[in-house]
mmCIF file of C-alpha atoms and ligand atoms in Angstrom:
data_model
loop_
_atom_site.group_PDB
_atom_site.id
_atom_site.type_symbol
_atom_site.label_atom_id
_atom_site.label_comp_id
_atom_site.label_asym_id
_atom_site.label_seq_id
_atom_site.Cartn_x
_atom_site.Cartn_y
_atom_site.Cartn_z
ATOM 1 C CA MET A 1 6.788 43.422 56.154
ATOM 2 C CA VAL A 2 8.665 45.789 53.896
ATOM 3 C CA PRO A 3 6.498 47.708 51.452
ATOM 4 C CA ARG A 4 7.821 47.368 47.957
ATOM 5 C CA ALA A 5 9.509 50.444 46.493
ATOM 6 C CA ARG A 6 7.980 50.852 43.089
ATOM 7 C CA SER A 7 7.749 53.532 40.502
ATOM 8 C CA GLY A 8 4.446 54.560 38.976
ATOM 9 C CA GLY A 9 2.562 55.038 42.243
ATOM 10 C CA ARG A 10 1.381 51.492 42.531
ATOM 11 C CA ARG A 11 -0.056 50.245 45.755
ATOM 12 C CA ALA A 12 2.389 49.053 48.360
ATOM 13 C CA ALA A 13 2.355 45.310 48.825
ATOM 14 C CA PRO A 14 4.329 42.814 50.866
ATOM 15 C CA ALA A 15 7.990 42.248 50.017
ATOM 16 C CA VAL A 16 9.021 39.910 47.240
ATOM 17 C CA GLY A 17 8.544 36.383 48.384
ATOM 18 C CA ALA A 18 6.408 37.351 51.382
ATOM 19 C CA ARG A 19 3.727 34.862 52.275
ATOM 20 C CA ARG A 20 0.488 35.583 53.998
ATOM 21 C CA ARG A 21 0.258 32.105 55.340
ATOM 22 C CA PRO A 22 1.711 31.368 58.769
ATOM 23 C CA ALA A 23 4.005 28.389 59.423
ATOM 24 C CA ARG A 24 3.558 25.663 56.835
ATOM 25 C CA ARG A 25 1.722 22.513 57.609
ATOM 26 C CA GLY A 26 3.924 19.817 59.060
ATOM 27 C CA TYR A 27 6.459 22.194 60.658
ATOM 28 C CA ASN A 28 6.520 22.310 64.427
ATOM 29 C CA ARG A 29 7.629 25.694 65.748
ATOM 30 C CA ALA A 30 8.660 24.201 69.081
ATOM 31 C CA MET A 31 11.369 22.184 67.330
ATOM 32 C CA PRO A 32 14.404 23.533 65.463
ATOM 33 C CA HIS A 33 14.017 23.260 61.686
ATOM 34 C CA ARG A 34 16.216 20.529 60.340
ATOM 35 C CA VAL A 35 17.589 21.796 57.036
ATOM 36 C CA THR A 36 19.949 20.082 54.615
ATOM 37 C CA LEU A 37 22.962 22.313 53.939
ATOM 38 C CA ILE A 38 25.006 21.553 50.816
ATOM 39 C CA PRO A 39 28.148 23.735 50.810
ATOM 40 C CA GLY A 40 28.940 22.930 47.143
ATOM 41 C CA ASP A 41 32.059 23.692 45.111
ATOM 42 C CA GLY A 42 34.306 26.703 44.544
ATOM 43 C CA ILE A 43 33.027 29.719 46.492
ATOM 44 C CA GLY A 44 30.082 27.613 47.763
ATOM 45 C CA PRO A 45 31.476 26.621 51.199
ATOM 46 C CA GLU A 46 32.325 30.247 52.150
ATOM 47 C CA LEU A 47 28.925 31.508 51.028
ATOM 48 C CA ALA A 48 27.115 28.641 52.738
ATOM 49 C CA GLU A 49 28.925 29.358 56.008
ATOM 50 C CA ALA A 50 28.114 33.083 55.800
ATOM 51 C CA THR A 51 24.464 32.272 55.051
ATOM 52 C CA ARG A 52 24.215 29.742 57.871
ATOM 53 C CA ARG A 53 25.585 32.266 60.384
ATOM 54 C CA VAL A 54 23.224 34.989 59.201
ATOM 55 C CA LEU A 55 20.189 32.669 59.291
ATOM 56 C CA ASP A 56 21.100 31.556 62.809
ATOM 57 C CA ALA A 57 21.310 35.230 63.801
ATOM 58 C CA THR A 58 17.647 35.781 62.850
ATOM 59 C CA GLY A 59 16.719 33.874 66.017
ATOM 60 C CA ILE A 60 14.879 31.120 64.142
ATOM 61 C CA GLU A 61 16.273 27.798 65.325
ATOM 62 C CA PHE A 62 17.860 25.522 62.761
ATOM 63 C CA GLU A 63 19.530 22.174 62.959
ATOM 64 C CA TRP A 64 21.850 21.975 59.963
ATOM 65 C CA GLU A 65 22.444 18.619 58.334
ATOM 66 C CA VAL A 66 25.566 19.244 56.267
ATOM 67 C CA VAL A 67 25.942 16.903 53.276
ATOM 68 C CA ASP A 68 28.479 17.101 50.473
ATOM 69 C CA ALA A 69 27.814 17.101 46.763
ATOM 70 C CA GLY A 70 30.007 18.253 43.937
ATOM 71 C CA GLU A 71 33.383 17.634 42.355
ATOM 72 C CA ALA A 72 35.096 16.294 45.470
ATOM 73 C CA MET A 73 32.535 13.471 45.692
ATOM 74 C CA ILE A 74 33.349 11.998 42.297
ATOM 75 C CA ALA A 75 36.513 10.154 43.373
ATOM 76 C CA ALA A 76 34.893 8.460 46.382
ATOM 77 C CA HIS A 77 31.354 7.912 45.075
ATOM 78 C CA GLY A 78 31.689 7.891 41.289
ATOM 79 C CA THR A 79 29.092 10.670 41.137
ATOM 80 C CA PRO A 80 28.928 14.307 42.229
ATOM 81 C CA LEU A 81 25.499 13.603 43.730
ATOM 82 C CA PRO A 82 25.669 10.698 46.224
ATOM 83 C CA ASP A 83 22.301 9.110 47.128
ATOM 84 C CA SER A 84 22.773 10.307 50.718
ATOM 85 C CA VAL A 85 22.229 13.908 49.514
ATOM 86 C CA LEU A 86 18.874 13.121 47.934
ATOM 87 C CA GLU A 87 17.900 11.064 50.997
ATOM 88 C CA SER A 88 18.745 13.971 53.314
ATOM 89 C CA ILE A 89 16.653 16.436 51.272
ATOM 90 C CA ARG A 90 13.738 13.986 51.047
ATOM 91 C CA ARG A 91 13.893 13.528 54.812
ATOM 92 C CA ASN A 92 14.176 17.224 55.731
ATOM 93 C CA LYS A 93 12.062 18.576 52.841
ATOM 94 C CA VAL A 94 14.109 21.785 52.779
ATOM 95 C CA ALA A 95 17.682 22.376 51.606
ATOM 96 C CA ILE A 96 19.948 25.332 51.028
ATOM 97 C CA LYS A 97 22.685 24.753 48.532
ATOM 98 C CA GLY A 98 25.913 26.389 47.413
ATOM 99 C CA PRO A 99 26.744 26.274 43.706
ATOM 100 C CA ILE A 100 28.127 23.083 42.213
ATOM 101 C CA THR A 101 30.621 22.854 39.365
ATOM 102 C CA THR A 102 29.411 20.881 36.352
ATOM 103 C CA PRO A 103 32.442 19.043 34.944
ATOM 104 C CA VAL A 104 32.577 19.750 31.206
ATOM 105 C CA GLY A 105 32.709 16.755 28.850
ATOM 106 C CA GLU A 106 33.145 14.069 31.510
ATOM 107 C CA GLY A 107 29.743 12.499 31.088
ATOM 108 C CA PHE A 108 28.231 13.828 34.323
ATOM 109 C CA ARG A 109 24.810 15.337 34.162
ATOM 110 C CA SER A 110 24.418 18.687 35.920
ATOM 111 C CA VAL A 111 23.781 18.078 39.636
ATOM 112 C CA ASN A 112 21.309 20.941 39.569
ATOM 113 C CA VAL A 113 19.205 19.489 36.753
ATOM 114 C CA THR A 114 19.346 16.021 38.375
ATOM 115 C CA LEU A 115 18.228 17.409 41.746
ATOM 116 C CA ARG A 116 15.299 19.245 40.175
ATOM 117 C CA GLN A 117 14.143 16.167 38.299
ATOM 118 C CA ALA A 118 14.765 13.620 41.080
ATOM 119 C CA LEU A 119 12.885 15.703 43.651
ATOM 120 C CA GLY A 120 10.152 16.970 41.322
ATOM 121 C CA LEU A 121 11.154 20.596 41.983
ATOM 122 C CA TYR A 122 8.885 21.887 39.266
ATOM 123 C CA ALA A 123 8.896 25.614 40.058
ATOM 124 C CA ASN A 124 11.947 27.843 39.858
ATOM 125 C CA LEU A 125 11.273 31.129 41.620
ATOM 126 C CA ARG A 126 13.656 34.013 40.952
ATOM 127 C CA PRO A 127 12.766 37.410 42.394
ATOM 128 C CA ALA A 128 14.655 40.402 40.976
ATOM 129 C CA ARG A 129 14.430 43.530 43.105
ATOM 130 C CA SER A 130 16.596 46.658 43.000
ATOM 131 C CA MET A 131 18.841 47.389 45.992
ATOM 132 C CA LYS A 132 20.089 50.803 47.007
ATOM 133 C CA GLY A 133 23.876 50.754 46.819
ATOM 134 C CA VAL A 134 24.041 48.346 43.888
ATOM 135 C CA VAL A 135 24.940 50.395 40.838
ATOM 136 C CA THR A 136 22.851 49.453 37.803
ATOM 137 C CA ARG A 137 21.256 51.164 34.825
ATOM 138 C CA PHE A 138 17.772 50.673 36.282
ATOM 139 C CA GLU A 139 15.885 51.691 39.427
ATOM 140 C CA ASP A 140 12.866 50.372 41.305
ATOM 141 C CA ILE A 141 12.810 47.009 39.580
ATOM 142 C CA ASP A 142 10.548 44.530 41.336
ATOM 143 C CA LEU A 143 9.919 41.445 39.220
ATOM 144 C CA VAL A 144 9.324 37.817 40.049
ATOM 145 C CA ILE A 145 10.223 35.201 37.468
ATOM 146 C CA VAL A 146 8.475 31.821 37.742
ATOM 147 C CA ARG A 147 10.188 29.295 35.501
ATOM 148 C CA GLU A 148 8.934 25.778 34.714
ATOM 149 C CA ASN A 149 11.728 23.473 35.816
ATOM 150 C CA THR A 150 11.046 19.977 34.461
ATOM 151 C CA GLU A 151 10.374 19.914 30.730
ATOM 152 C CA ASP A 152 10.748 21.919 27.502
ATOM 153 C CA LEU A 153 14.162 21.529 25.813
ATOM 154 C CA TYR A 154 15.648 20.610 29.224
ATOM 155 C CA ALA A 155 14.015 17.187 28.981
ATOM 156 C CA GLY A 156 17.364 16.288 27.348
ATOM 157 C CA ILE A 157 15.925 14.409 24.369
ATOM 158 C CA GLU A 158 18.424 15.037 21.597
ATOM 159 C CA HIS A 159 19.858 12.988 18.758
ATOM 160 C CA ARG A 160 22.080 13.343 15.776
ATOM 161 C CA VAL A 161 20.567 12.943 12.364
ATOM 162 C CA GLY A 162 23.459 11.715 10.297
ATOM 163 C CA ARG A 163 26.777 13.511 10.532
ATOM 164 C CA ASP A 164 25.696 17.064 9.897
ATOM 165 C CA ALA A 165 22.428 17.602 11.748
ATOM 166 C CA ALA A 166 20.996 17.213 15.238
ATOM 167 C CA GLU A 167 17.533 17.434 16.737
ATOM 168 C CA SER A 168 16.384 18.466 20.202
ATOM 169 C CA ILE A 169 12.841 17.656 21.200
ATOM 170 C CA LYS A 170 10.813 20.244 23.096
ATOM 171 C CA ILE A 171 8.309 18.692 25.474
ATOM 172 C CA ILE A 172 5.399 20.792 26.705
ATOM 173 C CA THR A 173 2.515 19.126 28.551
ATOM 174 C CA ARG A 174 -0.775 20.526 29.739
ATOM 175 C CA GLU A 175 -0.184 19.057 33.204
ATOM 176 C CA ALA A 176 3.187 20.745 33.788
ATOM 177 C CA SER A 177 2.066 24.001 32.146
ATOM 178 C CA GLU A 178 -1.086 24.298 34.236
ATOM 179 C CA ARG A 179 0.882 23.356 37.374
ATOM 180 C CA ILE A 180 3.487 26.102 36.892
ATOM 181 C CA CYS A 181 0.859 28.687 35.939
ATOM 182 C CA ARG A 182 -1.165 27.817 39.031
ATOM 183 C CA PHE A 183 2.014 28.224 41.108
ATOM 184 C CA ALA A 184 2.514 31.702 39.605
ATOM 185 C CA PHE A 185 -1.065 32.771 40.329
ATOM 186 C CA GLU A 186 -1.005 31.314 43.849
ATOM 187 C CA TYR A 187 2.265 33.159 44.458
ATOM 188 C CA ALA A 188 0.670 36.382 43.181
ATOM 189 C CA VAL A 189 -2.331 35.985 45.489
ATOM 190 C CA ALA A 190 -0.215 35.070 48.529
ATOM 191 C CA ASN A 191 2.143 37.998 47.990
ATOM 192 C CA GLY A 192 -0.226 40.781 46.994
ATOM 193 C CA ARG A 193 1.083 40.933 43.426
ATOM 194 C CA ARG A 194 -1.330 42.324 40.874
ATOM 195 C CA LYS A 195 -0.499 40.727 37.536
ATOM 196 C CA VAL A 196 0.801 37.538 35.931
ATOM 197 C CA THR A 197 2.270 37.669 32.422
ATOM 198 C CA ALA A 198 2.673 34.378 30.521
ATOM 199 C CA VAL A 199 5.638 34.437 28.145
ATOM 200 C CA HIS A 200 5.781 32.241 25.011
ATOM 201 C CA LYS A 201 6.486 32.038 21.297
ATOM 202 C CA ALA A 202 3.121 30.590 20.313
ATOM 203 C CA ASN A 203 3.066 32.558 17.066
ATOM 204 C CA ILE A 204 5.807 30.247 15.765
ATOM 205 C CA MET A 205 5.577 27.089 17.922
ATOM 206 C CA LYS A 206 1.844 26.901 17.627
ATOM 207 C CA LEU A 207 1.511 23.440 19.140
ATOM 208 C CA SER A 208 4.036 23.412 22.003
ATOM 209 C CA ASP A 209 4.026 27.059 23.078
ATOM 210 C CA GLY A 210 0.393 27.208 21.969
ATOM 211 C CA LEU A 211 -0.384 24.557 24.590
ATOM 212 C CA PHE A 212 1.538 26.505 27.248
ATOM 213 C CA LEU A 213 -0.468 29.648 26.446
ATOM 214 C CA GLU A 214 -3.753 27.739 26.361
ATOM 215 C CA SER A 215 -2.911 26.250 29.784
ATOM 216 C CA ALA A 216 -2.056 29.715 31.160
ATOM 217 C CA ARG A 217 -5.398 31.061 29.948
ATOM 218 C CA THR A 218 -7.261 28.143 31.525
ATOM 219 C CA VAL A 219 -5.613 28.755 34.896
ATOM 220 C CA ALA A 220 -5.986 32.549 34.633
ATOM 221 C CA ALA A 221 -9.764 32.148 34.356
ATOM 222 C CA ASP A 222 -9.813 30.761 37.918
ATOM 223 C CA TYR A 223 -8.214 33.984 39.219
ATOM 224 C CA GLU A 224 -10.264 36.488 37.239
ATOM 225 C CA GLY A 225 -11.018 39.590 39.302
ATOM 226 C CA ARG A 226 -8.178 38.788 41.719
ATOM 227 C CA VAL A 227 -5.032 38.761 39.565
ATOM 228 C CA GLU A 228 -4.692 40.394 36.135
ATOM 229 C CA PHE A 229 -3.483 38.232 33.291
ATOM 230 C CA GLU A 230 -1.803 38.987 29.976
ATOM 231 C CA ASP A 231 0.653 37.270 27.667
ATOM 232 C CA ARG A 232 3.714 38.415 25.743
ATOM 233 C CA ILE A 233 5.820 36.898 22.985
ATOM 234 C CA VAL A 234 9.258 36.232 24.436
ATOM 235 C CA ASP A 235 11.312 38.488 22.145
ATOM 236 C CA ASN A 236 8.970 41.422 22.727
ATOM 237 C CA MET A 237 9.051 40.606 26.462
ATOM 238 C CA CYS A 238 12.841 41.006 26.537
ATOM 239 C CA MET A 239 12.649 44.393 24.863
ATOM 240 C CA GLN A 240 9.835 45.566 27.128
ATOM 241 C CA LEU A 241 11.690 44.470 30.273
ATOM 242 C CA VAL A 242 14.563 46.714 29.280
ATOM 243 C CA GLN A 243 12.374 49.624 28.152
ATOM 244 C CA LYS A 244 9.525 49.623 30.678
ATOM 245 C CA PRO A 245 10.112 47.056 33.409
ATOM 246 C CA GLU A 246 7.693 48.867 35.733
ATOM 247 C CA LEU A 247 4.774 47.506 33.683
ATOM 248 C CA TYR A 248 5.519 43.939 34.767
ATOM 249 C CA ASP A 249 5.075 42.029 37.983
ATOM 250 C CA VAL A 250 5.079 38.182 38.017
ATOM 251 C CA LEU A 251 6.213 36.449 34.805
ATOM 252 C CA VAL A 252 5.570 32.743 34.141
ATOM 253 C CA LEU A 253 7.607 30.988 31.483
ATOM 254 C CA PRO A 254 8.506 27.565 30.107
ATOM 255 C CA ASN A 255 11.961 26.291 31.088
ATOM 256 C CA LEU A 256 14.283 27.741 28.426
ATOM 257 C CA TYR A 257 12.714 31.195 28.172
ATOM 258 C CA GLY A 258 12.604 31.235 31.983
ATOM 259 C CA ASP A 259 16.326 30.574 32.145
ATOM 260 C CA ILE A 260 17.151 33.394 29.744
ATOM 261 C CA VAL A 261 14.655 35.972 31.007
ATOM 262 C CA SER A 262 15.584 35.379 34.658
ATOM 263 C CA ASP A 263 19.217 36.196 33.879
ATOM 264 C CA LEU A 264 18.028 39.297 32.044
ATOM 265 C CA ALA A 265 16.044 40.270 35.145
ATOM 266 C CA ALA A 266 19.099 39.580 37.342
ATOM 267 C CA GLY A 267 21.068 41.934 35.092
ATOM 268 C CA LEU A 268 18.507 44.690 35.641
ATOM 269 C CA VAL A 269 19.120 44.622 39.412
ATOM 270 C CA GLY A 270 22.896 44.185 39.525
ATOM 271 C CA GLY A 271 23.827 40.781 38.199
ATOM 272 C CA LEU A 272 24.572 37.319 39.478
ATOM 273 C CA GLY A 273 26.040 38.312 42.845
ATOM 274 C CA VAL A 274 22.638 39.543 44.063
ATOM 275 C CA ALA A 275 20.200 37.104 42.371
ATOM 276 C CA PRO A 276 18.491 34.592 44.700
ATOM 277 C CA GLY A 277 16.463 31.546 43.729
ATOM 278 C CA ALA A 278 14.280 28.714 44.959
ATOM 279 C CA ASN A 279 13.354 25.382 43.418
ATOM 280 C CA ILE A 280 10.038 24.282 44.826
ATOM 281 C CA GLY A 281 8.147 21.017 44.448
ATOM 282 C CA THR A 282 5.356 19.214 46.203
ATOM 283 C CA GLU A 283 7.701 17.168 48.414
ATOM 284 C CA ALA A 284 10.749 19.395 48.900
ATOM 285 C CA ALA A 285 12.293 22.794 48.227
ATOM 286 C CA VAL A 286 15.924 23.670 47.466
ATOM 287 C CA PHE A 287 17.121 27.267 47.873
ATOM 288 C CA GLU A 288 20.162 28.439 45.936
ATOM 289 C CA ALA A 289 21.751 31.472 44.316
ATOM 290 C CA VAL A 290 21.499 31.867 40.565
ATOM 291 C CA HIS A 291 25.284 32.192 40.173
ATOM 292 C CA GLY A 292 27.777 29.354 39.815
ATOM 293 C CA SER A 293 30.843 28.232 41.754
ATOM 294 C CA ALA A 294 33.204 30.961 40.421
ATOM 295 C CA PRO A 295 36.256 28.686 40.945
ATOM 296 C CA LYS A 296 38.778 31.514 40.523
ATOM 297 C CA TYR A 297 37.575 33.087 43.793
ATOM 298 C CA ALA A 298 37.374 29.841 45.777
ATOM 299 C CA GLY A 299 38.891 30.064 49.264
ATOM 300 C CA LEU A 300 39.758 33.768 48.948
ATOM 301 C CA ASN A 301 36.994 35.110 51.255
ATOM 302 C CA LYS A 302 36.112 37.403 48.373
ATOM 303 C CA ALA A 303 32.773 36.341 46.879
ATOM 304 C CA ASN A 304 29.527 38.173 47.549
ATOM 305 C CA PRO A 305 27.156 36.177 49.793
ATOM 306 C CA THR A 306 24.104 38.373 48.975
ATOM 307 C CA ALA A 307 22.435 35.984 46.526
ATOM 308 C CA LEU A 308 22.633 32.974 48.848
ATOM 309 C CA ILE A 309 21.563 35.034 51.876
ATOM 310 C CA LEU A 310 18.533 36.327 49.927
ATOM 311 C CA SER A 311 17.816 32.698 48.972
ATOM 312 C CA GLY A 312 17.913 32.032 52.724
ATOM 313 C CA ALA A 313 15.271 34.741 53.182
ATOM 314 C CA LEU A 314 13.113 32.944 50.610
ATOM 315 C CA MET A 315 13.614 29.800 52.691
ATOM 316 C CA LEU A 316 12.465 31.594 55.841
ATOM 317 C CA ARG A 317 9.267 32.588 54.025
ATOM 318 C CA HIS A 318 8.767 29.062 52.752
ATOM 319 C CA LEU A 319 9.035 27.827 56.342
ATOM 320 C CA GLY A 320 6.431 30.386 57.424
ATOM 321 C CA TYR A 321 8.607 33.148 58.899
ATOM 322 C CA PRO A 322 7.843 36.247 56.774
ATOM 323 C CA ASP A 323 8.815 38.704 59.528
ATOM 324 C CA ALA A 324 12.209 37.107 60.124
ATOM 325 C CA ALA A 325 12.749 37.075 56.352
ATOM 326 C CA ALA A 326 11.885 40.785 56.110
ATOM 327 C CA ARG A 327 14.257 41.611 59.006
ATOM 328 C CA LEU A 328 17.031 39.704 57.283
ATOM 329 C CA GLU A 329 16.399 41.466 53.956
ATOM 330 C CA ASP A 330 16.259 44.849 55.701
ATOM 331 C CA ALA A 331 19.570 44.184 57.475
ATOM 332 C CA LEU A 332 21.210 43.076 54.239
ATOM 333 C CA ARG A 333 19.806 46.057 52.326
ATOM 334 C CA ALA A 334 21.041 48.448 55.011
ATOM 335 C CA VAL A 335 24.579 47.019 54.833
ATOM 336 C CA VAL A 336 24.578 47.196 51.033
ATOM 337 C CA ALA A 337 23.161 50.750 51.005
ATOM 338 C CA GLU A 338 25.804 51.890 53.494
ATOM 339 C CA GLY A 339 28.510 50.341 51.294
ATOM 340 C CA ARG A 340 31.227 50.037 53.975
ATOM 341 C CA SER A 341 31.226 46.275 54.506
ATOM 342 C CA VAL A 342 30.495 44.962 51.023
ATOM 343 C CA THR A 343 32.523 42.795 48.668
ATOM 344 C CA TYR A 344 34.595 43.899 45.677
ATOM 345 C CA ASP A 345 31.777 43.446 43.141
ATOM 346 C CA LEU A 346 29.659 46.030 45.014
ATOM 347 C CA GLY A 347 32.546 48.476 45.146
ATOM 348 C CA GLY A 348 33.807 47.554 48.627
ATOM 349 C CA ASN A 349 36.794 45.678 49.954
ATOM 350 C CA ALA A 350 35.241 43.560 52.693
ATOM 351 C CA GLY A 351 35.499 39.783 52.594
ATOM 352 C CA THR A 352 32.595 37.334 52.506
ATOM 353 C CA SER A 353 32.756 36.777 56.261
ATOM 354 C CA GLN A 354 33.013 40.514 57.157
ATOM 355 C CA PHE A 355 29.958 41.163 54.978
ATOM 356 C CA ALA A 356 28.090 38.483 56.960
ATOM 357 C CA ASP A 357 29.349 39.952 60.271
ATOM 358 C CA ALA A 358 27.942 43.377 59.311
ATOM 359 C CA ILE A 359 24.533 41.854 58.566
ATOM 360 C CA ILE A 360 24.590 39.991 61.891
ATOM 361 C CA GLU A 361 25.394 43.260 63.700
ATOM 362 C CA ARG A 362 22.433 44.927 61.980
ATOM 363 C CA LEU A 363 20.156 42.047 62.920
ATOM 364 C CA ALA A 364 21.225 42.439 66.525
ATOM 365 C CA ILE A 365 20.037 46.056 66.628
ATOM 366 C CA ALA A 366 16.820 45.419 64.653
ATOM 367 C CA PRO A 367 13.849 44.654 66.887
ATOM 368 C CA ALA A 368 13.316 40.914 67.138
ATOM 369 C CA VAL A 369 9.936 39.602 66.086
ATOM 370 C CA ALA A 370 8.151 36.513 67.173
ATOM 371 C CA SER A 371 7.596 35.005 63.715
HETATM 372 P P1 LIG B 1 29.776 31.758 37.783
HETATM 373 O O1 LIG B 1 28.463 32.310 38.191
HETATM 374 O O2 LIG B 1 30.376 30.734 38.670
HETATM 375 O O3 LIG B 1 30.837 32.911 37.651
HETATM 376 C C1 LIG B 1 30.881 33.887 36.633
HETATM 377 C C2 LIG B 1 31.553 35.137 37.192
HETATM 378 O O4 LIG B 1 30.582 35.861 37.936
HETATM 379 C C3 LIG B 1 32.677 34.860 38.184
HETATM 380 O O5 LIG B 1 33.898 34.682 37.564
HETATM 381 C C4 LIG B 1 32.648 36.090 39.045
HETATM 382 O O6 LIG B 1 33.335 37.131 38.385
HETATM 383 C C5 LIG B 1 31.167 36.435 39.097
HETATM 384 N N1 LIG B 1 30.499 35.908 40.290
HETATM 385 C C6 LIG B 1 29.640 34.849 40.353
HETATM 386 N N2 LIG B 1 29.185 34.700 41.590
HETATM 387 C C7 LIG B 1 29.750 35.675 42.334
HETATM 388 C C8 LIG B 1 29.671 36.056 43.716
HETATM 389 N N3 LIG B 1 28.880 35.406 44.585
HETATM 390 N N4 LIG B 1 30.401 37.093 44.146
HETATM 391 C C9 LIG B 1 31.174 37.784 43.309
HETATM 392 N N5 LIG B 1 31.295 37.492 41.999
HETATM 393 C C10 LIG B 1 30.589 36.436 41.502
HETATM 394 O O7 LIG B 1 29.576 31.163 36.293
HETATM 395 P P2 LIG B 1 30.489 30.174 35.438
HETATM 396 O O8 LIG B 1 31.917 30.610 35.526
HETATM 397 O O9 LIG B 1 29.830 30.108 34.117
HETATM 398 O O10 LIG B 1 30.317 28.753 36.133
HETATM 399 C C11 LIG B 1 31.275 28.159 37.025
HETATM 400 C C12 LIG B 1 30.771 26.777 37.411
HETATM 401 O O11 LIG B 1 29.553 26.913 38.153
HETATM 402 C C13 LIG B 1 30.434 25.883 36.198
HETATM 403 O O12 LIG B 1 30.914 24.577 36.468
HETATM 404 C C14 LIG B 1 28.932 25.886 36.144
HETATM 405 O O13 LIG B 1 28.423 24.675 35.595
HETATM 406 C C15 LIG B 1 28.578 26.017 37.625
HETATM 407 N N6 LIG B 1 27.236 26.574 37.868
HETATM 408 C C16 LIG B 1 26.552 26.076 38.916
HETATM 409 C C17 LIG B 1 25.319 26.598 39.235
HETATM 410 C C18 LIG B 1 24.580 26.017 40.407
HETATM 411 O O14 LIG B 1 25.131 25.217 41.136
HETATM 412 N N7 LIG B 1 23.325 26.383 40.604
HETATM 413 C C19 LIG B 1 24.773 27.664 38.515
HETATM 414 C C20 LIG B 1 25.538 28.198 37.460
HETATM 415 C C21 LIG B 1 26.772 27.656 37.140
#
């Protein structure tokens, strides 16, 4: 495993997303892993293909079940998310997904929000770690954002009050709050992380955010002596992340703050092109980049595959292959640090597929591991 590069002389710990546990229950190493692959819209198909090739090059055996979701499905199925996609993910329990365009003002709900709710993907995991070769204003960032994925203002309960007012209802429950906080603490324990910070605005929303904070404190008590706990008010958290990010480790947040703070964290390490993500539930997990379908670059072999490839590394860890994940991240980091085969956004002029080829070449010279 790769020790984390950190400032402040903190102890080295396993890489972001590393798991101590071996292969997950229910997966048979003798069989290839059947994974649902959703290419998606815009730049999605090119990134998905690059990611599939790179994952295959790790030596872990996959059987890819390719299913389509997105804009092109609307004409034939009347929805961007045909039932067959949900069925495939339910069957395989693991999916990797390219971005999907959300048509504006046509009455379709976001495929991403629907997937999360339909599959109970309650935890959104977004690691943000600096990479040599990616020019940013910050160095040695190593944060993990754990965002609650099912409630808060994303519950979608809104109504107009007369002509000139509207209300959105924020739902916070003890059950969902304790569940996401437990996920954050379990993640911290499994990955050698030292601290969990709960982020809220309980000074103003005393009932809803107050319940989230109360739930975080309840869960934290079970981990006393193993994982440090503290809380921060969300506005102060944003300032602190910009001023002294090295003080923070794993952050756990309700849905809306999680959305905003995870983009802030992505900005600290180089932006959307390098920000991976995972949506994890009890029955299934869907791995995807934080960025969208960037339609203007579709089909140009131009977009950066880093975020989806790093999401693939998170998938390898989820499946119980931490060593293969670390090899993949090392190969990617080496290619980015070298800077010769990277895409335009990282200052290079390679295409998506050449970037993937360079990573595959690196993987070929890295010693194979049995994991
Ligand atoms: P976007 O992330 O698609 O693109 C914004 C800009 O970021 C692009 O124009 C491009 O300059 C840059 N960019 C993004 N990804 C890149 C990559 N891999 N390589 C290089 N540059 C990259 O955001 P948007 O324009 O707001 O959204 C476009 C569509 O994507 C919308 O329909 C939106 O709903 C959808 N979307 C989907 C997801 C998802 O499927 N998870 C997430 C966000 C947005």
